[in-house]
Short mmCIF file of C-alpha atoms in Angstrom, two decimals:
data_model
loop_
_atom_site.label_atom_id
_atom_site.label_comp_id
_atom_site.label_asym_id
_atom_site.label_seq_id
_atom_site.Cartn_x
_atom_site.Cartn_y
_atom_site.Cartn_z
CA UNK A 1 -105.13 254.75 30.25
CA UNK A 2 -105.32 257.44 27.63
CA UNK A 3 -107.42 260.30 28.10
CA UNK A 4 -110.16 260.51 25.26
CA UNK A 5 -111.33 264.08 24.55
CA UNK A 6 -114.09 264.02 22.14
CA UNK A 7 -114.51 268.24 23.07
CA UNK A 8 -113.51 270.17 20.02
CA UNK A 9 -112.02 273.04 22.85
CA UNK A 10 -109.31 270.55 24.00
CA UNK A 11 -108.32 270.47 19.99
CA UNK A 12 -108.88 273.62 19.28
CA UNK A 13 -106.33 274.74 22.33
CA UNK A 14 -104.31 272.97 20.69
CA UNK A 15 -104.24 274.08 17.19
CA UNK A 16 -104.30 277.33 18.47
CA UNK A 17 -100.61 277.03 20.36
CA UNK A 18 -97.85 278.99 19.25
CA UNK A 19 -95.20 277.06 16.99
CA UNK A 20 -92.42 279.09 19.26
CA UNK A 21 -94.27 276.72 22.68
CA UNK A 22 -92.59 273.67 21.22
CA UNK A 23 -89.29 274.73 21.81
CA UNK A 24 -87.42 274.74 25.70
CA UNK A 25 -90.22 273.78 27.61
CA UNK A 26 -91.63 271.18 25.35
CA UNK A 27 -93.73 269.38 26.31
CA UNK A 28 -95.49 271.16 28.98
CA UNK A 29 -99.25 270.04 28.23
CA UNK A 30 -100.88 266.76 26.73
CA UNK A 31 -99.75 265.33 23.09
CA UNK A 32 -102.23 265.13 20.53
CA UNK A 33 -102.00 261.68 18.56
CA UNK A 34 -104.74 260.73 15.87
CA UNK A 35 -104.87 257.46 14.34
CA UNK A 36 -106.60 256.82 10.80
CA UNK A 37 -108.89 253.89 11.86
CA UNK A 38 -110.99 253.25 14.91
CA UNK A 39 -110.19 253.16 18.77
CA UNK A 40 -109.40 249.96 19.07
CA UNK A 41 -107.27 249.30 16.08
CA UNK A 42 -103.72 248.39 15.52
CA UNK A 43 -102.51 252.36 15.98
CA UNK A 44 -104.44 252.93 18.97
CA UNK A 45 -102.37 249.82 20.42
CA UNK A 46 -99.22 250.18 19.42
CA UNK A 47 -99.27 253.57 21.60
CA UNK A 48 -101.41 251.82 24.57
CA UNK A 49 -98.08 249.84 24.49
CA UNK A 50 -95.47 252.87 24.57
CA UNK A 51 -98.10 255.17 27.40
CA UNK A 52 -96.58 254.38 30.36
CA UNK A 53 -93.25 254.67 29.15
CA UNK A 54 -93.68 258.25 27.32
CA UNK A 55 -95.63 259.49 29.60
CA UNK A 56 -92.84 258.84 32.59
CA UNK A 57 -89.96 260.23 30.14
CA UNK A 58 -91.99 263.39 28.52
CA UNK A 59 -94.05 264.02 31.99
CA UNK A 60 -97.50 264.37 30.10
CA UNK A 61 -100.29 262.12 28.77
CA UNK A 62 -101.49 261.34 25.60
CA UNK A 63 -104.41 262.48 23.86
CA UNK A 64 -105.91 260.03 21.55
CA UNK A 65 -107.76 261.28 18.37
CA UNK A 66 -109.33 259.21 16.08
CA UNK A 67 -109.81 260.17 12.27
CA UNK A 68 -111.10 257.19 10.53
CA UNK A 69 -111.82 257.01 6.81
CA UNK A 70 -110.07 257.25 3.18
CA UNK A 71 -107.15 254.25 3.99
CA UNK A 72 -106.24 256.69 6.89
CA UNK A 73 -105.78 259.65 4.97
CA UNK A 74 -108.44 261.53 6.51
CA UNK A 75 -106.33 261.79 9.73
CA UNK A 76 -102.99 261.84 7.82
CA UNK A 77 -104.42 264.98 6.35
CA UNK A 78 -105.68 266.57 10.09
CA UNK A 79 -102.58 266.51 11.09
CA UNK A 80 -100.28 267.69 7.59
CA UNK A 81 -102.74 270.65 8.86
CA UNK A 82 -102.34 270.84 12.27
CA UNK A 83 -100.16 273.76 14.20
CA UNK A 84 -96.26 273.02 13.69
CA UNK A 85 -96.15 273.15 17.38
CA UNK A 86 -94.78 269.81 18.52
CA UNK A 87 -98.24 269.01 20.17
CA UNK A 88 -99.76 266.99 17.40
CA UNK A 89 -98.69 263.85 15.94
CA UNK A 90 -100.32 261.06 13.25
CA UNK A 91 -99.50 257.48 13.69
CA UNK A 92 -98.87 256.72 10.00
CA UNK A 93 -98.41 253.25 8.16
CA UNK A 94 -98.15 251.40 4.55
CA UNK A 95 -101.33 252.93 3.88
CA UNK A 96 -101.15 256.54 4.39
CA UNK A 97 -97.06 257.12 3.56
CA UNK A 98 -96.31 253.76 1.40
CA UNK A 99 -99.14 252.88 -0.86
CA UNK A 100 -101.06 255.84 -0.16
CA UNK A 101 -98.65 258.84 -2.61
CA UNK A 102 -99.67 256.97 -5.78
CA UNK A 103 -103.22 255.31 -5.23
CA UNK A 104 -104.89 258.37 -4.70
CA UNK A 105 -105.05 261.04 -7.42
CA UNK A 106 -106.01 264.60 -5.81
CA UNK A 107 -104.63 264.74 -2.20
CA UNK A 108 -104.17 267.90 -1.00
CA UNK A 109 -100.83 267.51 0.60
CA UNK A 110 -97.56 265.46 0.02
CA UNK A 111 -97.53 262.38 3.02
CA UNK A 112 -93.39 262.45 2.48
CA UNK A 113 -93.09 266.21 2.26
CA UNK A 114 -95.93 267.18 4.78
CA UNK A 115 -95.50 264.50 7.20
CA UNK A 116 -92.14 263.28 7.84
CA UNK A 117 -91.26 260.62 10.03
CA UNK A 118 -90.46 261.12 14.21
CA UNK A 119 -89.47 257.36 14.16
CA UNK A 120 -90.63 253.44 13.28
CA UNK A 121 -92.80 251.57 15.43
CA UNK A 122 -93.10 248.30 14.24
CA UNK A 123 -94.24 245.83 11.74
CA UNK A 124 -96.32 242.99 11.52
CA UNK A 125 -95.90 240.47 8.57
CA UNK A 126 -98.39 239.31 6.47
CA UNK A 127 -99.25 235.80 6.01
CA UNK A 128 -100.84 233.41 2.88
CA UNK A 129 -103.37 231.84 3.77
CA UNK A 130 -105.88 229.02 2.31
CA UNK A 131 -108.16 226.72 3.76
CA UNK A 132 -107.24 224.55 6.09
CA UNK A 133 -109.12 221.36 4.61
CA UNK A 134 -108.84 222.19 1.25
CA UNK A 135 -106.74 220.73 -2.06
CA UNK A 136 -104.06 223.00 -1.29
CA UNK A 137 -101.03 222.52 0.68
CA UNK A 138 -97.85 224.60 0.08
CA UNK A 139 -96.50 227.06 -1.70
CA UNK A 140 -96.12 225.26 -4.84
CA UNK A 141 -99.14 223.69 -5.09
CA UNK A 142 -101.05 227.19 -4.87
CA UNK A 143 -99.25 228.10 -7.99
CA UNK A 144 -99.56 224.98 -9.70
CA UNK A 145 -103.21 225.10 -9.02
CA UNK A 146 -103.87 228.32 -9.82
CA UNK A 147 -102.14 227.13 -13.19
CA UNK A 148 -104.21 224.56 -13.64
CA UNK A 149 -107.42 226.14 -12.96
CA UNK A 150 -107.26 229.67 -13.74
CA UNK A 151 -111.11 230.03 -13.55
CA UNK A 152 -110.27 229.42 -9.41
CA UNK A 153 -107.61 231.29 -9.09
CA UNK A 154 -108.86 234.10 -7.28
CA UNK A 155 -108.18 236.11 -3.93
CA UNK A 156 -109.26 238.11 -1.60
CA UNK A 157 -108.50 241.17 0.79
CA UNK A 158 -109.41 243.69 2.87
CA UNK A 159 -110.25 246.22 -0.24
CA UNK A 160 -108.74 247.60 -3.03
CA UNK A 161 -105.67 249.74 -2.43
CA UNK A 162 -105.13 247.87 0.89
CA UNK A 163 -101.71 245.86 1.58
CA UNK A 164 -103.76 242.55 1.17
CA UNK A 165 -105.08 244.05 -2.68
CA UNK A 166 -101.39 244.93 -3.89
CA UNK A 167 -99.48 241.75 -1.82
CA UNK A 168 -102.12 238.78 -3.80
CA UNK A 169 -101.41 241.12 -6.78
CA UNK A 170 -97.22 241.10 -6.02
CA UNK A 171 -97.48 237.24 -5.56
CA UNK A 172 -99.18 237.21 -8.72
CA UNK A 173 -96.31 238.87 -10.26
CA UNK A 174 -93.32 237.84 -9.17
CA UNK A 175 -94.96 234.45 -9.40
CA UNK A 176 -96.29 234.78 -12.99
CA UNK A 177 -99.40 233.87 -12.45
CA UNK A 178 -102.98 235.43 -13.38
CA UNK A 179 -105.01 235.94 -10.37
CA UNK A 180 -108.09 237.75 -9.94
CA UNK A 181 -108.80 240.13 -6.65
CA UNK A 182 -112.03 240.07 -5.26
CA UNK A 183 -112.53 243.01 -2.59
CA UNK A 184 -114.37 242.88 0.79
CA UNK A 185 -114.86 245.38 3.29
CA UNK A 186 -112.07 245.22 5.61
CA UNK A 187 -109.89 242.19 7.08
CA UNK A 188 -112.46 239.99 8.57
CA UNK A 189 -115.06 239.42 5.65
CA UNK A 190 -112.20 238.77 3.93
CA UNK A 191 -110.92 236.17 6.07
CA UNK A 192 -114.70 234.33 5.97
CA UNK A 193 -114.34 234.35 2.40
CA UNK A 194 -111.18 232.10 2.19
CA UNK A 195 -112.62 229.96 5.74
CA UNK A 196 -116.18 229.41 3.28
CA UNK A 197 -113.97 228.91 -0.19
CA UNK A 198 -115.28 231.90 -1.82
CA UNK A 199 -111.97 232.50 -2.58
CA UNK A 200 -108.66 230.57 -3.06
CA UNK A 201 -106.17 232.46 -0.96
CA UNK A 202 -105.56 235.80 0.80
CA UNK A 203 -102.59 237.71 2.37
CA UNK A 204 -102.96 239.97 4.75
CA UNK A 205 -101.79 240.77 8.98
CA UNK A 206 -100.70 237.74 10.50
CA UNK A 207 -102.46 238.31 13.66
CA UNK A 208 -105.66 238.67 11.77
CA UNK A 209 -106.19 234.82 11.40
CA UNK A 210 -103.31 233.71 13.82
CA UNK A 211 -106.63 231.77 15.74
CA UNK A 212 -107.65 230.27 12.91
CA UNK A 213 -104.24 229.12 11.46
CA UNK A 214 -103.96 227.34 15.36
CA UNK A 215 -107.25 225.92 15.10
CA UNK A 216 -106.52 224.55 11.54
CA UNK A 217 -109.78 226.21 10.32
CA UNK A 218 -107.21 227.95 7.79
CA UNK A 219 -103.83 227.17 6.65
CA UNK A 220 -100.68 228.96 6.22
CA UNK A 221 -98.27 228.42 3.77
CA UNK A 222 -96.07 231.11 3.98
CA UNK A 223 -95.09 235.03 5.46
CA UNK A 224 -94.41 237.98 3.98
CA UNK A 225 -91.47 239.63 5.18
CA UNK A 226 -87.54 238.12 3.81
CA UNK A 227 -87.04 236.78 7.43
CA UNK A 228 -89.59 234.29 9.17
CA UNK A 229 -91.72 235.92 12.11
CA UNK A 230 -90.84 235.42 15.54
CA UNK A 231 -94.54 234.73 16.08
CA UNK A 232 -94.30 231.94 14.04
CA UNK A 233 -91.21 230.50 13.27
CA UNK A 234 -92.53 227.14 11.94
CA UNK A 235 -94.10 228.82 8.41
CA UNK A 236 -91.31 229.23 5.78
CA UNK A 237 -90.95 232.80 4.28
CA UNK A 238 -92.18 233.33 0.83
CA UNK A 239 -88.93 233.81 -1.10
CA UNK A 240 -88.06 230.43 1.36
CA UNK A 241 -90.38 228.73 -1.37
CA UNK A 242 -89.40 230.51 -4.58
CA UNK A 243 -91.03 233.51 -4.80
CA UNK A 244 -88.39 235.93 -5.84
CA UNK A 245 -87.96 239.69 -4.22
CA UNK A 246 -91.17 239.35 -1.81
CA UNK A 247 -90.55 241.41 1.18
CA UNK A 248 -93.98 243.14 2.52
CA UNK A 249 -94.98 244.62 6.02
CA UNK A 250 -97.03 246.16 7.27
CA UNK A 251 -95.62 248.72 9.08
CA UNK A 252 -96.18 251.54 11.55
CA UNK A 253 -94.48 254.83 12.75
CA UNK A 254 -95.00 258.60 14.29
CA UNK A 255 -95.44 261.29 12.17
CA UNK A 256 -95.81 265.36 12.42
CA UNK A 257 -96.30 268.28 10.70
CA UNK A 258 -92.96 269.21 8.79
CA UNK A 259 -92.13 272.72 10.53
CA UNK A 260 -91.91 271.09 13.55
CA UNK A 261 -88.86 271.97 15.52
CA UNK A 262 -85.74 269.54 14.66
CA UNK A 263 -85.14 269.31 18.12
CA UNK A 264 -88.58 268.26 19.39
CA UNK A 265 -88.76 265.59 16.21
CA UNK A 266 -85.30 264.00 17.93
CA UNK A 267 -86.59 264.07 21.20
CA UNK A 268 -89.84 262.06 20.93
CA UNK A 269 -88.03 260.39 18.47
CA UNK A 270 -85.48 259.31 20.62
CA UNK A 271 -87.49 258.48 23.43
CA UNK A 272 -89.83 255.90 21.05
CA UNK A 273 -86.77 254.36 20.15
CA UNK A 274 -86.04 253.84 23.59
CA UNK A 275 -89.48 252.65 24.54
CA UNK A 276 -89.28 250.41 21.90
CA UNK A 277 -86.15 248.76 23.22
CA UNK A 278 -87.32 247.76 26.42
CA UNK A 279 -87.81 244.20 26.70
CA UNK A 280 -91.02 244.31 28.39
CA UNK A 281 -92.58 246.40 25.66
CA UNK A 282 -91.25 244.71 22.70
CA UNK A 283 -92.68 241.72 24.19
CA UNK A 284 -95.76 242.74 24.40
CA UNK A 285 -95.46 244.14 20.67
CA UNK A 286 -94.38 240.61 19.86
CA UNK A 287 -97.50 238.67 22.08
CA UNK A 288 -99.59 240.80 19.76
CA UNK A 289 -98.53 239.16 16.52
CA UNK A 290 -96.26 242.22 15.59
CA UNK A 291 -92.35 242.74 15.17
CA UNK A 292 -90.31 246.29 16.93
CA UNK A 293 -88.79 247.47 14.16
CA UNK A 294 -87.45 251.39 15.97
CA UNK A 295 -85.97 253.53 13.44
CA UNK A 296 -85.13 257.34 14.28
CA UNK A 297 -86.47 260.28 12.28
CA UNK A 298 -84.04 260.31 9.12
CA UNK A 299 -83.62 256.76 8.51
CA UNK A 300 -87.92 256.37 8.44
CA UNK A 301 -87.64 259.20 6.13
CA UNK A 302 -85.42 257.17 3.80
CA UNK A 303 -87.38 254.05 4.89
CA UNK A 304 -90.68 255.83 3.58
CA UNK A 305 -89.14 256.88 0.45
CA UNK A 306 -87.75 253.54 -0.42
CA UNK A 307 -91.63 251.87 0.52
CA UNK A 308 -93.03 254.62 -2.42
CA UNK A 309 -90.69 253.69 -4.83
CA UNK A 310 -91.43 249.68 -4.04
CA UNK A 311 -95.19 250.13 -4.14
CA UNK A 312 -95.81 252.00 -6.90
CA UNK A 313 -95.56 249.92 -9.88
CA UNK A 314 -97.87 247.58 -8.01
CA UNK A 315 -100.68 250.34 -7.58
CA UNK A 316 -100.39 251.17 -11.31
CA UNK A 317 -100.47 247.51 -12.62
CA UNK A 318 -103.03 247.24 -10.54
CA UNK A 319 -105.29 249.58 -12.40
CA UNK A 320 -106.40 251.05 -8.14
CA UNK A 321 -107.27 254.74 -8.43
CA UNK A 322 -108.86 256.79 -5.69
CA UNK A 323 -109.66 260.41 -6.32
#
């Protein structure tokens, strides 16, 4: 299990470490790791996941610190903050390094510059959904629908600036259709929505409505990502159906302070790699709905980089601002 440590002294130790600590001996006390969202969440489990693992190869547990709020940012920014010592980490996503540079206005530090990437996690793709008894029934038919009956044509997510806001308002785009977004607090109201008809559609994390989709209480018509989800191979991929250049996942990865030492960066990154290529822990990544998708410290960098440039047009046709 990871140790919790809600004791500001345990933190404070180890903000207080010298920068020079990281290097030789490193590690040679427990790793700090905060998450943006709640314990519990989908960052909290992917490391749950990698524990045993790390802690055999590194020889020290975890320390789990969660900094909920602002799309993640809040802990994003606790760490950019944190002592350069190799001792802290952020588990950073779509949100915080993707979406996150352009939809808010006034951060006080740069997610690529700041926090640079230790290495990729994983993935999980989102999926379209609609109701499961209702007058729509693939891909096609959603557009034609929405078409046909613009005043319906509406969907929802888990807020604005999420990955559900900006991938209804990609489909809407690469589809040329006009679709309205209707915001909810967070994934599950905005799964009731589409399960009550509120709404017509919604795309967000596959594993979010996976039970659902099984009990045919919703429908999915198609995923996210260019290649079909090992999850569930039976729904056809977006750009399957027509929709041109749709590639979107939600992803996950390690980040640190930047003056961390190189050499402590390509050892943890190394050794999630590694973790992430056994077959016993991919397949529990998998079980959960999620894809491994490892990727050492420069190419997430370039990864990262590639994710800002892809997201934001979106955030500015979408009009989301967050000061």
């Amino acid at each position: 299990m990871f140790t919790r440590r809600a004791g500001l002294g345990v933190v404070g130790a180890v903000l207080a470490a010298p920068g020079l600590r990281a290097q030789g001996s490193w590690p040679d006390k427990p790793i700090r790791f905060v998450i943006g969202g709640a314990a519990g969440g989908v960052s909290d489990i992917f490391l749950r996941m990698m524990e045993n693992r790390l802690r055999e190869r590194l020889g020290q547990p975890m320390v789990i610190d969660p900094r909920p709020g602002a799309g993640g940012m809040v802990g994003a920014e606790v760490t950019a903050r944190a002592a350069p010592d190799g001792y802290t980490y952020y588990v950073n996503h779509i949100a915080s390094h993707g979406i996150g540079p352009t939809l808010y206005r006034r951060l006080s530090f740069d997610p690529l510059r700041d926090l640079p990437g230790v290495a990729r996690i994983a993935a999980m793709p989102n999926v379209l959904i609609v109701k499961g008894d209702g007058p729509v029934k693939t891909v096609a038919e959603l557009i034609a629908f929405c078409r046909a009956n613009p005043a319906r044509a509406n969907f929802s997510s888990a807020g604005s600036g999420t990955s559900s806001h900006l991938s209804g308002l990609l489909f809407g785009m690469r589809t040329g259709v006009e679709v309205t977004h209707v915001p909810y607090r967070g994934t599950a109201p905005s799964m009731a929505a589409v399960l009550n008809g509120e709404v017509l559609f919604a795309i967000d994390n596959a594993p979010a409505s996976r039970q659902q989709v099984l009990a045919g209480m919703l429908r999915a018509l198609g995923v996210s990502t260019a290649r079909r989800a090992s999850t569930m191979p039976e729904v056809p991929t977006l750009q399957e159906q027509g929709v041109p250049d749709f590639d979107v996942a939600s992803w996950y990865g390690i980040a640190m302070p930047a003056a961390v030492p190189a050499a402590v960066r390509d050892r943890l990154g190394s050794e999630i790699v590694a973790a992430l290529e056994d077959p016993a822990i991919a397949q529990r990544i998998r079980d959960y709905g999620a894809e491994p998708w490892p990727l050492g410290p420069a190419a997430y960098d370039a990864f990262m980089r590639a994710e800002v440039a892809t997201w934001a047009p979106v955030v500015r046709a979408s009009g989301a601002q967050i000061d």
